[in-house]
PDB file of C-alpha atoms in Angstrom:
ATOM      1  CA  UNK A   1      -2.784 -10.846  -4.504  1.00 59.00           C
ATOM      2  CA  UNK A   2      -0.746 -13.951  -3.069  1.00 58.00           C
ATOM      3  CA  UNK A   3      -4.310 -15.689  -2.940  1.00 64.00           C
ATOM      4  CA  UNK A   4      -4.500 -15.724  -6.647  1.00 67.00           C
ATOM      5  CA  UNK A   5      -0.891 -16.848  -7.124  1.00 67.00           C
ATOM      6  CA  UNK A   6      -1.418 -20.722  -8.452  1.00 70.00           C
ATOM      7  CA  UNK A   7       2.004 -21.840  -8.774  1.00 70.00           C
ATOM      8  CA  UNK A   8       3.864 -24.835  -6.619  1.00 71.00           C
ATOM      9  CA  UNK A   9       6.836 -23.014  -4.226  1.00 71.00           C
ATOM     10  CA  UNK A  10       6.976 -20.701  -1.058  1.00 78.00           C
ATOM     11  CA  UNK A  11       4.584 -18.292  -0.900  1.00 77.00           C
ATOM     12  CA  UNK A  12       7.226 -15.218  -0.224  1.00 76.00           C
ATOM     13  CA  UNK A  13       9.563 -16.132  -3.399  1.00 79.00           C
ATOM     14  CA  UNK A  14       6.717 -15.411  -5.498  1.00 81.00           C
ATOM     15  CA  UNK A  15       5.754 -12.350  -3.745  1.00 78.00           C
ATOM     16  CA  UNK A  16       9.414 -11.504  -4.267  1.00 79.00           C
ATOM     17  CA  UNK A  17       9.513 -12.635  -7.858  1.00 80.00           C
ATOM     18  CA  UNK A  18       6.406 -10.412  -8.781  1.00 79.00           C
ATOM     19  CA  UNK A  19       7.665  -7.914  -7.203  1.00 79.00           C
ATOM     20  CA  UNK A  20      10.522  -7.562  -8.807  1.00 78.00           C
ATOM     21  CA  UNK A  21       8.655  -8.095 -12.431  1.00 80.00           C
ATOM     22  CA  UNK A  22       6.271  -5.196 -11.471  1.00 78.00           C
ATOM     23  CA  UNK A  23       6.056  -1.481 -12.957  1.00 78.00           C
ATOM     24  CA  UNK A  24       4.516  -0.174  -9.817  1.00 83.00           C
ATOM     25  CA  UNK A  25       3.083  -1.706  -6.611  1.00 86.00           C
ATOM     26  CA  UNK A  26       0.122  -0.800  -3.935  1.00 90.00           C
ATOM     27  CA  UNK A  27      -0.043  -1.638  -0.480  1.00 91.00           C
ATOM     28  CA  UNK A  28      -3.014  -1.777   2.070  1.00 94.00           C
ATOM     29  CA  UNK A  29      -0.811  -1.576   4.661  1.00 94.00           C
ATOM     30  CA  UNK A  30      -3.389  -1.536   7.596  1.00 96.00           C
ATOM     31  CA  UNK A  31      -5.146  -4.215   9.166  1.00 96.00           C
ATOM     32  CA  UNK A  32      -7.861  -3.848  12.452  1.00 95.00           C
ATOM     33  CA  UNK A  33      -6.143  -2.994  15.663  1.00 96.00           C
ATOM     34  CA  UNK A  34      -7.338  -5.290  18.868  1.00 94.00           C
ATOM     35  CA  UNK A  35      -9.344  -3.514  21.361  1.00 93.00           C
ATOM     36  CA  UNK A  36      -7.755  -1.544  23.966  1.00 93.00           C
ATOM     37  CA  UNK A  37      -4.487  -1.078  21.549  1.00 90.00           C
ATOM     38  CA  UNK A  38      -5.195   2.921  21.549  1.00 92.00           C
ATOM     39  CA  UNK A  39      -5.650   3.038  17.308  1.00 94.00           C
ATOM     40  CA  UNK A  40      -7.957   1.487  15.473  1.00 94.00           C
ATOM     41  CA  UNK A  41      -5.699   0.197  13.352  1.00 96.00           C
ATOM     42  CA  UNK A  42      -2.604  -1.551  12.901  1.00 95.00           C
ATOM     43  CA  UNK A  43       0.100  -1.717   9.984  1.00 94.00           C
ATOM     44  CA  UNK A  44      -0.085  -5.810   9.278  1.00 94.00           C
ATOM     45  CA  UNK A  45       3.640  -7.066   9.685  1.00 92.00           C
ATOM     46  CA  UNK A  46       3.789  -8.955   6.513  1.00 87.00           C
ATOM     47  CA  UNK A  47       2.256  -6.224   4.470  1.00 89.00           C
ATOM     48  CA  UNK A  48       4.945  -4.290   6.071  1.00 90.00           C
ATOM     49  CA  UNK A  49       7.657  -6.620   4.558  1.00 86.00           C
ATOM     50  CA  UNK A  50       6.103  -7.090   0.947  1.00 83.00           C
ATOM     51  CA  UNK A  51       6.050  -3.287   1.385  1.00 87.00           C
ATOM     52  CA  UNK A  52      10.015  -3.276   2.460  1.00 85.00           C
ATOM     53  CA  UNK A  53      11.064  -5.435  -0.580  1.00 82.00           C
ATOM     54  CA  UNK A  54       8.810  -3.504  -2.934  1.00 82.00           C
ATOM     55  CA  UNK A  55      10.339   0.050  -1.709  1.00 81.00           C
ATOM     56  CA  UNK A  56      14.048  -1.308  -1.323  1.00 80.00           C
ATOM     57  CA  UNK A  57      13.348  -2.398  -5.158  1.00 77.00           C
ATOM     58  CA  UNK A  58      11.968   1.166  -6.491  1.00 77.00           C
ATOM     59  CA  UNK A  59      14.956   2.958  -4.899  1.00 68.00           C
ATOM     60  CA  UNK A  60      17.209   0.252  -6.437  1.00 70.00           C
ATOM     61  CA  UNK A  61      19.084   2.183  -9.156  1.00 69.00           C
ATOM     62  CA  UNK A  62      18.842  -0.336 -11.875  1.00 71.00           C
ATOM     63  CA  UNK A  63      15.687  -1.904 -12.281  1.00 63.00           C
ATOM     64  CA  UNK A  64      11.715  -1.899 -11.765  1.00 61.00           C
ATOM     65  CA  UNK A  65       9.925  -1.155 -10.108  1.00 57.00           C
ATOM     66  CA  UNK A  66       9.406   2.296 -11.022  1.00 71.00           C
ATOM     67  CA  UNK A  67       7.010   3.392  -7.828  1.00 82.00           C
ATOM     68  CA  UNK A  68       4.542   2.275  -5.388  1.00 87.00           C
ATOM     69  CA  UNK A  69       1.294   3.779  -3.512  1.00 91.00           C
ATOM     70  CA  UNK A  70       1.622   3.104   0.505  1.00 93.00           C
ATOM     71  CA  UNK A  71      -2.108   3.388   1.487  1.00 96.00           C
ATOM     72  CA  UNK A  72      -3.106   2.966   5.598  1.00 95.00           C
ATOM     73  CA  UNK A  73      -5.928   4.209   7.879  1.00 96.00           C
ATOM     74  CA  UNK A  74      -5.163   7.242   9.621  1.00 93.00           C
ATOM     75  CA  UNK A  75      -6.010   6.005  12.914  1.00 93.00           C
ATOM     76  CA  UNK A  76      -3.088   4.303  13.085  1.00 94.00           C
ATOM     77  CA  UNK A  77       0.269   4.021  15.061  1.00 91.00           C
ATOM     78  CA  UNK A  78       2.997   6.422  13.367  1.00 90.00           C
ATOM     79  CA  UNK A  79       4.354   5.016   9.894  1.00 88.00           C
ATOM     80  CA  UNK A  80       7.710   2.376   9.759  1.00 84.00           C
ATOM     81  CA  UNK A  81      10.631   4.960  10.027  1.00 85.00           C
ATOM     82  CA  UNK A  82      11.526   3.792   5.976  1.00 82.00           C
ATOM     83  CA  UNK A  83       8.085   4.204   5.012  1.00 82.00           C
ATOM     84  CA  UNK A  84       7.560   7.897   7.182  1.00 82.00           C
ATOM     85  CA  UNK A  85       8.939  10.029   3.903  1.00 83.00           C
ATOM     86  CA  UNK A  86       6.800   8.301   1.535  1.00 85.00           C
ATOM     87  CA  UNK A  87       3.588  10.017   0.419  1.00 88.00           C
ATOM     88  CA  UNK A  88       1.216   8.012   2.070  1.00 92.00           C
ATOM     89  CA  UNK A  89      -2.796   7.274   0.664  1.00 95.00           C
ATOM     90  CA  UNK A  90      -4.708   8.116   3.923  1.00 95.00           C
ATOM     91  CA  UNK A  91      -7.926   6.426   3.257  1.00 97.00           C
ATOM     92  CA  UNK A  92     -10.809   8.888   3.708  1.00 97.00           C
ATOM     93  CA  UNK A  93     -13.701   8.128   6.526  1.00 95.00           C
ATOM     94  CA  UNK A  94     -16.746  10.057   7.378  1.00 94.00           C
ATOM     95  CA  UNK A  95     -17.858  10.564  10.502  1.00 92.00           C
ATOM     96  CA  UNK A  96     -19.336   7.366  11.118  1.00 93.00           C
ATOM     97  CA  UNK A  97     -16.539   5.377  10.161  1.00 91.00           C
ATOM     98  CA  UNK A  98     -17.305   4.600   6.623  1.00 95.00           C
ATOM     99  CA  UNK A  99     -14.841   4.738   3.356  1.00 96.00           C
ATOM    100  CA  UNK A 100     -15.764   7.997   1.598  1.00 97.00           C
ATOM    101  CA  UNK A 101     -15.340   5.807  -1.506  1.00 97.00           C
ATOM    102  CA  UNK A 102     -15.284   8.970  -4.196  1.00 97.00           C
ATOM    103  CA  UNK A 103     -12.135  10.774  -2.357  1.00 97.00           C
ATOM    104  CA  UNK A 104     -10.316   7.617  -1.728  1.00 97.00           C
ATOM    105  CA  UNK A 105     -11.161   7.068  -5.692  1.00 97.00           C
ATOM    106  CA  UNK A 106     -10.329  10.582  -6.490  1.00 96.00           C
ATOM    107  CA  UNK A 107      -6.570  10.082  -4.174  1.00 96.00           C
ATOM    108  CA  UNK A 108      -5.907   6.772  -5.730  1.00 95.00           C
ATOM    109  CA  UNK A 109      -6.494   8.096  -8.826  1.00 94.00           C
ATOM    110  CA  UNK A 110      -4.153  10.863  -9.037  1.00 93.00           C
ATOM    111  CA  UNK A 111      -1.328   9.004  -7.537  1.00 91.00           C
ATOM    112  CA  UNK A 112      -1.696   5.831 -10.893  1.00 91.00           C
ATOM    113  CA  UNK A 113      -1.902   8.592 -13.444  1.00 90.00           C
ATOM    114  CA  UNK A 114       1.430  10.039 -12.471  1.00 87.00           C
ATOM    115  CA  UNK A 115       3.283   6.568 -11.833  1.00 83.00           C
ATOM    116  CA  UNK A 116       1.759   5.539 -15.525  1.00 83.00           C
ATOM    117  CA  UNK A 117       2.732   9.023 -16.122  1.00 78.00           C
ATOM    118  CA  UNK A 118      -0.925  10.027 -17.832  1.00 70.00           C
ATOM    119  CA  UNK A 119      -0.127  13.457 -16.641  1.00 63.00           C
ATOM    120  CA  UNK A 120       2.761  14.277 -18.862  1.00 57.00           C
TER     121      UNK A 120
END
């Protein structure tokens, strides 16, 4: 998380530079929409561009990272067109609005094992 990052410099070179030193990514990319917006949620722009370096870096053909795990609330506007052919984390509500915390557990889950390849 950026807020944890200690070191003197610009914020976005370290992003970049642990980014690029990274196995595998996740991304939160959703943030609360303003009222009256139609959605209850947005896709927060500079999630979106962390999200943009990390995915230009795992389809880069000679280096890490190896994967990422796009996660965003369904209520949201339609996905970036790069992002739309990624398999996206929805993150799981009941009916009340509230994280059904096992499924999004269980989704997450299954998605690390096979970029730590567990499965194989």
């Amino acid at each position: 998380h950026w807020k944890m990052m200690e070191d003197s410099g610009t914020i976005t070179a370290q992003i970049a530079n642990t980014i690029v030193a990274s196995r595998f990514g996740v991304c939160y990319l959703s943030e609360p929409a303003p009222k009256g917006s139609g959605h209850h949620y947005l896709d927060n722009p500079n999630v979106i561009f962390e999200a943009g370096m990390l995915h230009a870096m795992v389809n880069a053909p000679d280096g890490p990272p190896s994967g990422w795990i796009p996660i965003r609330e369904e209520d949201s506007p339609s996905p970036p067109f790069d992002f739309a052919g990624e398999r996206i984390v929805t993150v799981p509500r009941d009916t009340d609005g509230k994280v059904d915390r096992t499924e999004l557990h269980d989704r997450l889950q299954r998605r690390v094992r096979v970029l730590l390849r567990l499965d194989d």
